[in-house]
């Protein structure tokens, strides 16, 4: 929000130079984002609009921070009331807790004085005419948005009501808005005059011939204004303030100041006034316990010191003895709507003390063992292994353009190609492979991340490989990887010609796809893996007896798959078998493409004794017999 | 030669055996073959060895010692001939057995045969060991080394790991939570009411829900919901960090992304103070960026902390002299404790949130946040 440094200087004479002022405000109150010329951009946090989105509010802050006095024109005015010149009906007091109307008569509108114009310009507002300019100026001073109607253009009483569905209004700047039953309007018999708290309408606009003015200073329900502002996408100085919540007590303050200025600047005469109000909030009184404060902040302030900080900000200290000697009662100023509990007061005290000056103190707590989520450790281990295998890690977007059967869709996607939540990581890895293929002849990449479906959210990891015999490398990598993670029983079963399911202990962990002869992708479920990973390896005795290897070479028809051969060998239930490895694969046996030559190495070892050749031969013969009978292999 | 890795499982009792320690390779050999698996057998074995006559014992000691020093094939062959050859020393003893009385022949014979088997195994073992060393040859050692393909961790992973290590060293546990959240955990429970502009601090991606949906879902806009999820199931005191992906509905540019990473911190106990927060956060940043960085703490506003602060850092070196906004924090708001069914009278603590991407950009001098999600290996392989 823009502030005028010269107006602040006028309200709090004695504040330091703009730069110094900005530095200190930054450390004690609000972030000063930019300070060019006479104009300062100060970021008012959403909770402080009620009191600080105004020069008076900022002046009070500055006075407290720099220990100075303010000079505000906030003396109450003697204003006539109840003369019947203005009539207001508020249909919903929840939506509009306070409506203040002042009725003024003007002879000649004239010109806006330079001192008002310069403040408006510092704050980024364009001068229009003296009445409108004063409304804006008072908003900048007091934070209360105001509106002026030409009383002669009104048709009967002013009514604050919800719009009719489809009701239309043309704004001051000639935009037409169609309203709903949820939008609050200021209306008369002929229809809407203004979108309450957001924008004035064209019809009752004040112009240079205006002779009678009604100044409106109202308070509107924050949520109502917020919703309408969002729906019609119209952010104005007024809606910005109302949508964050203003104090109902601001309305009279604003109306008073406006009438005072109209009187002073354009010699207007205040003829009548009216206040329509529901029950306003009572005084907020909070107990401040100095011990509790010191414990929360890590300080040792005295009771008086804390009270002084609060007093400087306009809080009243109630002198009343409390049970707890280190406590006192604090009355919150009516505009400080953000202060409702002790912790809010604590913030006021500590920021004036200076968070920056607080001494960092190591916490005194009992040691507890660090217990991180298992998935955190698993991911770490996974990454270590994969990097060792030559995999580089990519991060892809969680949103994709591809819709699957169980995809979740965003209500408000940011782009057409980011409409759906990813159901798999593979999709992203495929694009990564394509993208990087231009630069890299071979690739190994992985991603760890969440995927989403109508069923659940799941942690996954995916591997992408681009290199000759990609699928076989990928299979080897997956086995080693899973073994490293502690799995012993790993099964990869072909589901189709180019995809395998990966299982362990009967749990499906994921799938591997061969995309083409030199690229393949696998995707595994981390949550499922986590459940079966054996956290700690157990030592198995090293065999003290030697192993004996036997190679078996066979020729089979081309359509027999290695998986089938391995299954046959597996089914034999060999004694003392330790390992079966395919050590040679030749798919063009004796220049015959219909035959496949395979060599397997069988390793035998006993845990109890040194095996004899006879024992091994006996087992080996069983394998030969099975291969011959079951898949009609020719043993070479 | 045996590697350290395989030596680890050896129980320390055997390492203390002085005789064995003299010959590490033999020790290792025997250990793998006999000692480790059957410790009782080993004791008996050595007892009986001690009972052997001096010749046999001395022969064993000598042979073991020699075997240990064999490094070449020729030496191994002469070793074999010396002990096991037709006129070898052990062969001689075995041959002389026939002259002994039956009783002694039996007892010495058993031991001598055992030693024979052992020496044969040593020869076989040494053969493998020497064989694996490869042929001696002369190569041009100034040739470039062979390329080794190692993978690269994503820079966000690297920095997250560094951050995790710092915080675990400060006794913080690492916890994670869902990325697809409910409106309740992301907003309401954190004291961010509906229809309030405070929500505008987090531009949100909402899920398109079917008519039956009980609760609106969204892509979490911060890691703070995990505060509630964790506190609902854990009793203070605790200190945790929560790294994870978060989402914001905003136009992307060099410093804004629709998804990015955040780290949440939460420390709760009986008297955890704002001064404690300053200690933890300063320690963290000094460890991450070096101990000379400067800090600035400013008041701020977050609905779920009271008081709230923001932390800026500044590097001492020239050219990086600007204050960088890096972290938002504060004392956990009593209503947040209440949301998690904890009594704010009994406990207090701090929470903070920091953008991991931003820290990585500062640390590695990365100019554009979008590079992290580009999947471009030319970028990733730099880390």
PDB file of N, CA and C in Angstrom, chain A residues 285-358:
ATOM      1  N   UNK A 285     -10.699  -6.863  26.521  1.00  0.00           N
ATOM      2  CA  UNK A 285      -9.760  -6.729  27.643  1.00  0.00           C
ATOM      3  C   UNK A 285      -9.010  -8.049  27.822  1.00  0.00           C
ATOM      4  N   UNK A 286      -7.696  -7.950  27.846  1.00  0.00           N
ATOM      5  CA  UNK A 286      -6.865  -9.155  27.866  1.00  0.00           C
ATOM      6  C   UNK A 286      -5.871  -9.068  29.024  1.00  0.00           C
ATOM      7  N   UNK A 287      -5.655 -10.202  29.670  1.00  0.00           N
ATOM      8  CA  UNK A 287      -4.656 -10.238  30.743  1.00  0.00           C
ATOM      9  C   UNK A 287      -3.270 -10.442  30.140  1.00  0.00           C
ATOM     10  N   UNK A 288      -2.340  -9.602  30.571  1.00  0.00           N
ATOM     11  CA  UNK A 288      -0.958  -9.766  30.131  1.00  0.00           C
ATOM     12  C   UNK A 288      -0.128 -10.257  31.299  1.00  0.00           C
ATOM     13  N   UNK A 289       0.410 -11.458  31.143  1.00  0.00           N
ATOM     14  CA  UNK A 289       1.238 -12.027  32.204  1.00  0.00           C
ATOM     15  C   UNK A 289       2.702 -11.931  31.774  1.00  0.00           C
ATOM     16  N   UNK A 290       3.453 -11.149  32.532  1.00  0.00           N
ATOM     17  CA  UNK A 290       4.849 -10.884  32.155  1.00  0.00           C
ATOM     18  C   UNK A 290       5.700 -12.160  32.169  1.00  0.00           C
ATOM     19  N   UNK A 291       5.437 -13.039  33.136  1.00  0.00           N
ATOM     20  CA  UNK A 291       6.207 -14.299  33.181  1.00  0.00           C
ATOM     21  C   UNK A 291       5.954 -15.151  31.948  1.00  0.00           C
ATOM     22  N   UNK A 292       4.672 -15.211  31.583  1.00  0.00           N
ATOM     23  CA  UNK A 292       4.298 -16.002  30.415  1.00  0.00           C
ATOM     24  C   UNK A 292       4.963 -15.400  29.168  1.00  0.00           C
ATOM     25  N   UNK A 293       4.962 -14.076  29.116  1.00  0.00           N
ATOM     26  CA  UNK A 293       5.593 -13.390  27.998  1.00  0.00           C
ATOM     27  C   UNK A 293       7.080 -13.738  27.924  1.00  0.00           C
ATOM     28  N   UNK A 294       7.757 -13.611  29.053  1.00  0.00           N
ATOM     29  CA  UNK A 294       9.195 -13.871  29.059  1.00  0.00           C
ATOM     30  C   UNK A 294       9.523 -15.312  28.692  1.00  0.00           C
ATOM     31  N   UNK A 295       8.651 -16.234  29.113  1.00  0.00           N
ATOM     32  CA  UNK A 295       8.871 -17.635  28.776  1.00  0.00           C
ATOM     33  C   UNK A 295       8.649 -17.874  27.274  1.00  0.00           C
ATOM     34  N   UNK A 296       7.628 -17.230  26.727  1.00  0.00           N
ATOM     35  CA  UNK A 296       7.297 -17.434  25.307  1.00  0.00           C
ATOM     36  C   UNK A 296       8.371 -16.848  24.399  1.00  0.00           C
ATOM     37  N   UNK A 297       8.887 -15.679  24.798  1.00  0.00           N
ATOM     38  CA  UNK A 297       9.820 -14.984  23.920  1.00  0.00           C
ATOM     39  C   UNK A 297      11.269 -15.337  24.248  1.00  0.00           C
ATOM     40  N   UNK A 298      11.531 -15.649  25.505  1.00  0.00           N
ATOM     41  CA  UNK A 298      12.913 -15.896  25.890  1.00  0.00           C
ATOM     42  C   UNK A 298      13.580 -14.597  26.285  1.00  0.00           C
ATOM     43  N   UNK A 299      12.858 -13.791  27.072  1.00  0.00           N
ATOM     44  CA  UNK A 299      13.356 -12.486  27.504  1.00  0.00           C
ATOM     45  C   UNK A 299      13.172 -12.373  29.012  1.00  0.00           C
ATOM     46  N   UNK A 300      13.634 -11.262  29.578  1.00  0.00           N
ATOM     47  CA  UNK A 300      13.316 -11.021  30.987  1.00  0.00           C
ATOM     48  C   UNK A 300      12.937  -9.555  31.164  1.00  0.00           C
ATOM     49  N   UNK A 301      11.848  -9.173  30.511  1.00  0.00           N
ATOM     50  CA  UNK A 301      11.353  -7.800  30.626  1.00  0.00           C
ATOM     51  C   UNK A 301      10.622  -7.638  31.956  1.00  0.00           C
ATOM     52  N   UNK A 302      10.678  -6.429  32.475  1.00  0.00           N
ATOM     53  CA  UNK A 302       9.901  -6.120  33.673  1.00  0.00           C
ATOM     54  C   UNK A 302       8.469  -5.799  33.272  1.00  0.00           C
ATOM     55  N   UNK A 303       7.579  -5.849  34.274  1.00  0.00           N
ATOM     56  CA  UNK A 303       6.164  -5.597  34.035  1.00  0.00           C
ATOM     57  C   UNK A 303       5.949  -4.188  33.451  1.00  0.00           C
ATOM     58  N   UNK A 304       6.674  -3.215  34.000  1.00  0.00           N
ATOM     59  CA  UNK A 304       6.481  -1.832  33.579  1.00  0.00           C
ATOM     60  C   UNK A 304       6.956  -1.623  32.135  1.00  0.00           C
ATOM     61  N   UNK A 305       8.088  -2.223  31.846  1.00  0.00           N
ATOM     62  CA  UNK A 305       8.646  -2.105  30.493  1.00  0.00           C
ATOM     63  C   UNK A 305       7.640  -2.604  29.446  1.00  0.00           C
ATOM     64  N   UNK A 306       7.062  -3.773  29.737  1.00  0.00           N
ATOM     65  CA  UNK A 306       6.077  -4.350  28.813  1.00  0.00           C
ATOM     66  C   UNK A 306       4.866  -3.428  28.695  1.00  0.00           C
ATOM     67  N   UNK A 307       4.390  -2.929  29.839  1.00  0.00           N
ATOM     68  CA  UNK A 307       3.212  -2.061  29.837  1.00  0.00           C
ATOM     69  C   UNK A 307       3.490  -0.779  29.044  1.00  0.00           C
ATOM     70  N   UNK A 308       4.701  -0.242  29.182  1.00  0.00           N
ATOM     71  CA  UNK A 308       5.045   0.985  28.460  1.00  0.00           C
ATOM     72  C   UNK A 308       4.991   0.797  26.946  1.00  0.00           C
ATOM     73  N   UNK A 309       5.496  -0.323  26.500  1.00  0.00           N
ATOM     74  CA  UNK A 309       5.433  -0.596  25.051  1.00  0.00           C
ATOM     75  C   UNK A 309       3.978  -0.588  24.590  1.00  0.00           C
ATOM     76  N   UNK A 310       3.109  -1.254  25.363  1.00  0.00           N
ATOM     77  CA  UNK A 310       1.705  -1.350  24.965  1.00  0.00           C
ATOM     78  C   UNK A 310       1.032   0.022  25.003  1.00  0.00           C
ATOM     79  N   UNK A 311       1.349   0.785  26.046  1.00  0.00           N
ATOM     80  CA  UNK A 311       0.752   2.129  26.154  1.00  0.00           C
ATOM     81  C   UNK A 311       1.129   2.989  24.959  1.00  0.00           C
ATOM     82  N   UNK A 312       2.388   2.887  24.545  1.00  0.00           N
ATOM     83  CA  UNK A 312       2.840   3.731  23.437  1.00  0.00           C
ATOM     84  C   UNK A 312       2.045   3.446  22.162  1.00  0.00           C
ATOM     85  N   UNK A 313       1.471   2.249  22.063  1.00  0.00           N
ATOM     86  CA  UNK A 313       0.682   1.881  20.877  1.00  0.00           C
ATOM     87  C   UNK A 313      -0.803   2.177  21.054  1.00  0.00           C
ATOM     88  N   UNK A 314      -1.146   2.810  22.158  1.00  0.00           N
ATOM     89  CA  UNK A 314      -2.534   3.193  22.363  1.00  0.00           C
ATOM     90  C   UNK A 314      -3.336   2.193  23.176  1.00  0.00           C
ATOM     91  N   UNK A 315      -2.701   1.156  23.689  1.00  0.00           N
ATOM     92  CA  UNK A 315      -3.408   0.217  24.568  1.00  0.00           C
ATOM     93  C   UNK A 315      -3.533   0.871  25.938  1.00  0.00           C
ATOM     94  N   UNK A 316      -4.676   0.618  26.603  1.00  0.00           N
ATOM     95  CA  UNK A 316      -4.854   1.183  27.946  1.00  0.00           C
ATOM     96  C   UNK A 316      -4.520   0.127  28.980  1.00  0.00           C
ATOM     97  N   UNK A 317      -3.751   0.514  29.981  1.00  0.00           N
ATOM     98  CA  UNK A 317      -3.453  -0.412  31.064  1.00  0.00           C
ATOM     99  C   UNK A 317      -4.466  -0.152  32.173  1.00  0.00           C
ATOM    100  N   UNK A 318      -5.194  -1.195  32.549  1.00  0.00           N
ATOM    101  CA  UNK A 318      -6.226  -1.021  33.573  1.00  0.00           C
ATOM    102  C   UNK A 318      -5.587  -1.234  34.938  1.00  0.00           C
ATOM    103  N   UNK A 319      -5.673  -0.219  35.783  1.00  0.00           N
ATOM    104  CA  UNK A 319      -5.046  -0.345  37.098  1.00  0.00           C
ATOM    105  C   UNK A 319      -6.000  -1.059  38.038  1.00  0.00           C
ATOM    106  N   UNK A 320      -5.762  -2.317  38.184  1.00  0.00           N
ATOM    107  CA  UNK A 320      -6.613  -3.136  39.040  1.00  0.00           C
ATOM    108  C   UNK A 320      -5.729  -4.290  39.505  1.00  0.00           C
ATOM    109  N   UNK A 321      -5.704  -4.513  40.798  1.00  0.00           N
ATOM    110  CA  UNK A 321      -4.829  -5.564  41.327  1.00  0.00           C
ATOM    111  C   UNK A 321      -5.313  -6.935  40.874  1.00  0.00           C
ATOM    112  N   UNK A 322      -4.385  -7.747  40.398  1.00  0.00           N
ATOM    113  CA  UNK A 322      -4.749  -9.095  39.957  1.00  0.00           C
ATOM    114  C   UNK A 322      -4.117 -10.119  40.890  1.00  0.00           C
ATOM    115  N   UNK A 323      -4.667 -11.347  40.838  1.00  0.00           N
ATOM    116  CA  UNK A 323      -4.135 -12.418  41.687  1.00  0.00           C
ATOM    117  C   UNK A 323      -2.649 -12.629  41.404  1.00  0.00           C
ATOM    118  N   UNK A 324      -2.355 -12.686  40.137  1.00  0.00           N
ATOM    119  CA  UNK A 324      -0.959 -12.869  39.757  1.00  0.00           C
ATOM    120  C   UNK A 324      -0.268 -11.512  39.719  1.00  0.00           C
ATOM    121  N   UNK A 325       0.735 -11.358  40.570  1.00  0.00           N
ATOM    122  CA  UNK A 325       1.389 -10.047  40.705  1.00  0.00           C
ATOM    123  C   UNK A 325       2.070  -9.600  39.414  1.00  0.00           C
ATOM    124  N   UNK A 326       2.427 -10.549  38.571  1.00  0.00           N
ATOM    125  CA  UNK A 326       3.114 -10.178  37.338  1.00  0.00           C
ATOM    126  C   UNK A 326       2.172  -9.984  36.155  1.00  0.00           C
ATOM    127  N   UNK A 327       0.870  -9.950  36.449  1.00  0.00           N
ATOM    128  CA  UNK A 327      -0.123  -9.746  35.396  1.00  0.00           C
ATOM    129  C   UNK A 327      -0.746  -8.363  35.486  1.00  0.00           C
ATOM    130  N   UNK A 328      -1.221  -7.893  34.359  1.00  0.00           N
ATOM    131  CA  UNK A 328      -2.052  -6.693  34.366  1.00  0.00           C
ATOM    132  C   UNK A 328      -3.058  -6.805  33.229  1.00  0.00           C
ATOM    133  N   UNK A 329      -4.141  -5.987  33.315  1.00  0.00           N
ATOM    134  CA  UNK A 329      -5.169  -6.056  32.283  1.00  0.00           C
ATOM    135  C   UNK A 329      -4.941  -4.954  31.254  1.00  0.00           C
ATOM    136  N   UNK A 330      -5.208  -5.294  30.013  1.00  0.00           N
ATOM    137  CA  UNK A 330      -4.954  -4.376  28.911  1.00  0.00           C
ATOM    138  C   UNK A 330      -6.242  -4.185  28.117  1.00  0.00           C
ATOM    139  N   UNK A 331      -6.601  -2.918  27.860  1.00  0.00           N
ATOM    140  CA  UNK A 331      -7.756  -2.653  27.005  1.00  0.00           C
ATOM    141  C   UNK A 331      -7.267  -2.335  25.603  1.00  0.00           C
ATOM    142  N   UNK A 332      -7.818  -3.059  24.634  1.00  0.00           N
ATOM    143  CA  UNK A 332      -7.348  -2.951  23.248  1.00  0.00           C
ATOM    144  C   UNK A 332      -8.026  -1.759  22.570  1.00  0.00           C
ATOM    145  N   UNK A 333      -7.266  -0.911  21.845  1.00  0.00           N
ATOM    146  CA  UNK A 333      -7.909   0.186  21.116  1.00  0.00           C
ATOM    147  C   UNK A 333      -8.906  -0.375  20.110  1.00  0.00           C
ATOM    148  N   UNK A 334     -10.047   0.310  19.892  1.00  0.00           N
ATOM    149  CA  UNK A 334     -11.127  -0.262  19.068  1.00  0.00           C
ATOM    150  C   UNK A 334     -10.691  -0.619  17.637  1.00  0.00           C
ATOM    151  N   UNK A 335      -9.723   0.091  17.097  1.00  0.00           N
ATOM    152  CA  UNK A 335      -9.341  -0.233  15.716  1.00  0.00           C
ATOM    153  C   UNK A 335      -8.411  -1.440  15.625  1.00  0.00           C
ATOM    154  N   UNK A 336      -7.850  -1.852  16.778  1.00  0.00           N
ATOM    155  CA  UNK A 336      -6.913  -2.997  16.735  1.00  0.00           C
ATOM    156  C   UNK A 336      -7.679  -4.313  16.788  1.00  0.00           C
ATOM    157  N   UNK A 337      -8.420  -4.596  15.704  1.00  0.00           N
ATOM    158  CA  UNK A 337      -9.231  -5.808  15.656  1.00  0.00           C
ATOM    159  C   UNK A 337      -8.392  -7.069  15.663  1.00  0.00           C
ATOM    160  N   UNK A 338      -7.108  -6.930  15.330  1.00  0.00           N
ATOM    161  CA  UNK A 338      -6.248  -8.108  15.237  1.00  0.00           C
ATOM    162  C   UNK A 338      -5.840  -8.620  16.611  1.00  0.00           C
ATOM    163  N   UNK A 339      -6.030  -7.791  17.654  1.00  0.00           N
ATOM    164  CA  UNK A 339      -5.559  -8.204  18.976  1.00  0.00           C
ATOM    165  C   UNK A 339      -6.708  -8.791  19.780  1.00  0.00           C
ATOM    166  N   UNK A 340      -6.694 -10.106  19.972  1.00  0.00           N
ATOM    167  CA  UNK A 340      -7.784 -10.736  20.709  1.00  0.00           C
ATOM    168  C   UNK A 340      -7.284 -11.664  21.801  1.00  0.00           C
ATOM    169  N   UNK A 341      -6.012 -12.062  21.748  1.00  0.00           N
ATOM    170  CA  UNK A 341      -5.511 -12.992  22.775  1.00  0.00           C
ATOM    171  C   UNK A 341      -4.149 -12.505  23.283  1.00  0.00           C
ATOM    172  N   UNK A 342      -3.705 -13.125  24.345  1.00  0.00           N
ATOM    173  CA  UNK A 342      -2.439 -12.752  24.968  1.00  0.00           C
ATOM    174  C   UNK A 342      -1.275 -12.730  23.970  1.00  0.00           C
ATOM    175  N   UNK A 343      -1.226 -13.756  23.110  1.00  0.00           N
ATOM    176  CA  UNK A 343      -0.108 -13.862  22.171  1.00  0.00           C
ATOM    177  C   UNK A 343      -0.039 -12.668  21.230  1.00  0.00           C
ATOM    178  N   UNK A 344      -1.220 -12.076  20.931  1.00  0.00           N
ATOM    179  CA  UNK A 344      -1.229 -10.887  20.083  1.00  0.00           C
ATOM    180  C   UNK A 344      -0.534  -9.724  20.797  1.00  0.00           C
ATOM    181  N   UNK A 345      -0.812  -9.613  22.106  1.00  0.00           N
ATOM    182  CA  UNK A 345      -0.144  -8.563  22.884  1.00  0.00           C
ATOM    183  C   UNK A 345       1.357  -8.827  22.940  1.00  0.00           C
ATOM    184  N   UNK A 346       1.700 -10.106  23.101  1.00  0.00           N
ATOM    185  CA  UNK A 346       3.120 -10.478  23.177  1.00  0.00           C
ATOM    186  C   UNK A 346       3.841 -10.028  21.906  1.00  0.00           C
ATOM    187  N   UNK A 347       3.157 -10.179  20.771  1.00  0.00           N
ATOM    188  CA  UNK A 347       3.779  -9.760  19.518  1.00  0.00           C
ATOM    189  C   UNK A 347       4.029  -8.252  19.510  1.00  0.00           C
ATOM    190  N   UNK A 348       3.044  -7.494  20.017  1.00  0.00           N
ATOM    191  CA  UNK A 348       3.209  -6.034  20.049  1.00  0.00           C
ATOM    192  C   UNK A 348       4.442  -5.655  20.866  1.00  0.00           C
ATOM    193  N   UNK A 349       4.579  -6.302  22.012  1.00  0.00           N
ATOM    194  CA  UNK A 349       5.696  -5.963  22.897  1.00  0.00           C
ATOM    195  C   UNK A 349       7.024  -6.372  22.264  1.00  0.00           C
ATOM    196  N   UNK A 350       7.070  -7.579  21.735  1.00  0.00           N
ATOM    197  CA  UNK A 350       8.376  -8.051  21.258  1.00  0.00           C
ATOM    198  C   UNK A 350       8.802  -7.324  19.988  1.00  0.00           C
ATOM    199  N   UNK A 351       7.835  -6.897  19.179  1.00  0.00           N
ATOM    200  CA  UNK A 351       8.283  -6.205  17.963  1.00  0.00           C
ATOM    201  C   UNK A 351       8.776  -4.797  18.294  1.00  0.00           C
ATOM    202  N   UNK A 352       8.163  -4.169  19.305  1.00  0.00           N
ATOM    203  CA  UNK A 352       8.692  -2.855  19.697  1.00  0.00           C
ATOM    204  C   UNK A 352      10.043  -3.003  20.396  1.00  0.00           C
ATOM    205  N   UNK A 353      10.187  -4.065  21.161  1.00  0.00           N
ATOM    206  CA  UNK A 353      11.495  -4.349  21.765  1.00  0.00           C
ATOM    207  C   UNK A 353      12.502  -4.604  20.643  1.00  0.00           C
ATOM    208  N   UNK A 354      12.049  -5.307  19.608  1.00  0.00           N
ATOM    209  CA  UNK A 354      12.911  -5.618  18.466  1.00  0.00           C
ATOM    210  C   UNK A 354      13.270  -7.089  18.426  1.00  0.00           C
ATOM    211  N   UNK A 355      12.608  -7.848  17.524  1.00  0.00           N
ATOM    212  CA  UNK A 355      12.924  -9.281  17.400  1.00  0.00           C
ATOM    213  C   UNK A 355      14.394  -9.436  17.037  1.00  0.00           C
ATOM    214  N   UNK A 356      14.859  -8.459  16.284  1.00  0.00           N
ATOM    215  CA  UNK A 356      16.240  -8.502  15.838  1.00  0.00           C
ATOM    216  C   UNK A 356      17.225  -8.426  17.004  1.00  0.00           C
ATOM    217  N   UNK A 357      16.798  -7.787  18.097  1.00  0.00           N
ATOM    218  CA  UNK A 357      17.701  -7.606  19.228  1.00  0.00           C
ATOM    219  C   UNK A 357      17.618  -8.744  20.245  1.00  0.00           C
ATOM    220  N   UNK A 358      16.697  -9.655  19.994  1.00  0.00           N
ATOM    221  CA  UNK A 358      16.522 -10.791  20.903  1.00  0.00           C
ATOM    222  C   UNK A 358      17.752 -11.695  20.798  1.00  0.00           C
TER     223      UNK A 358
END
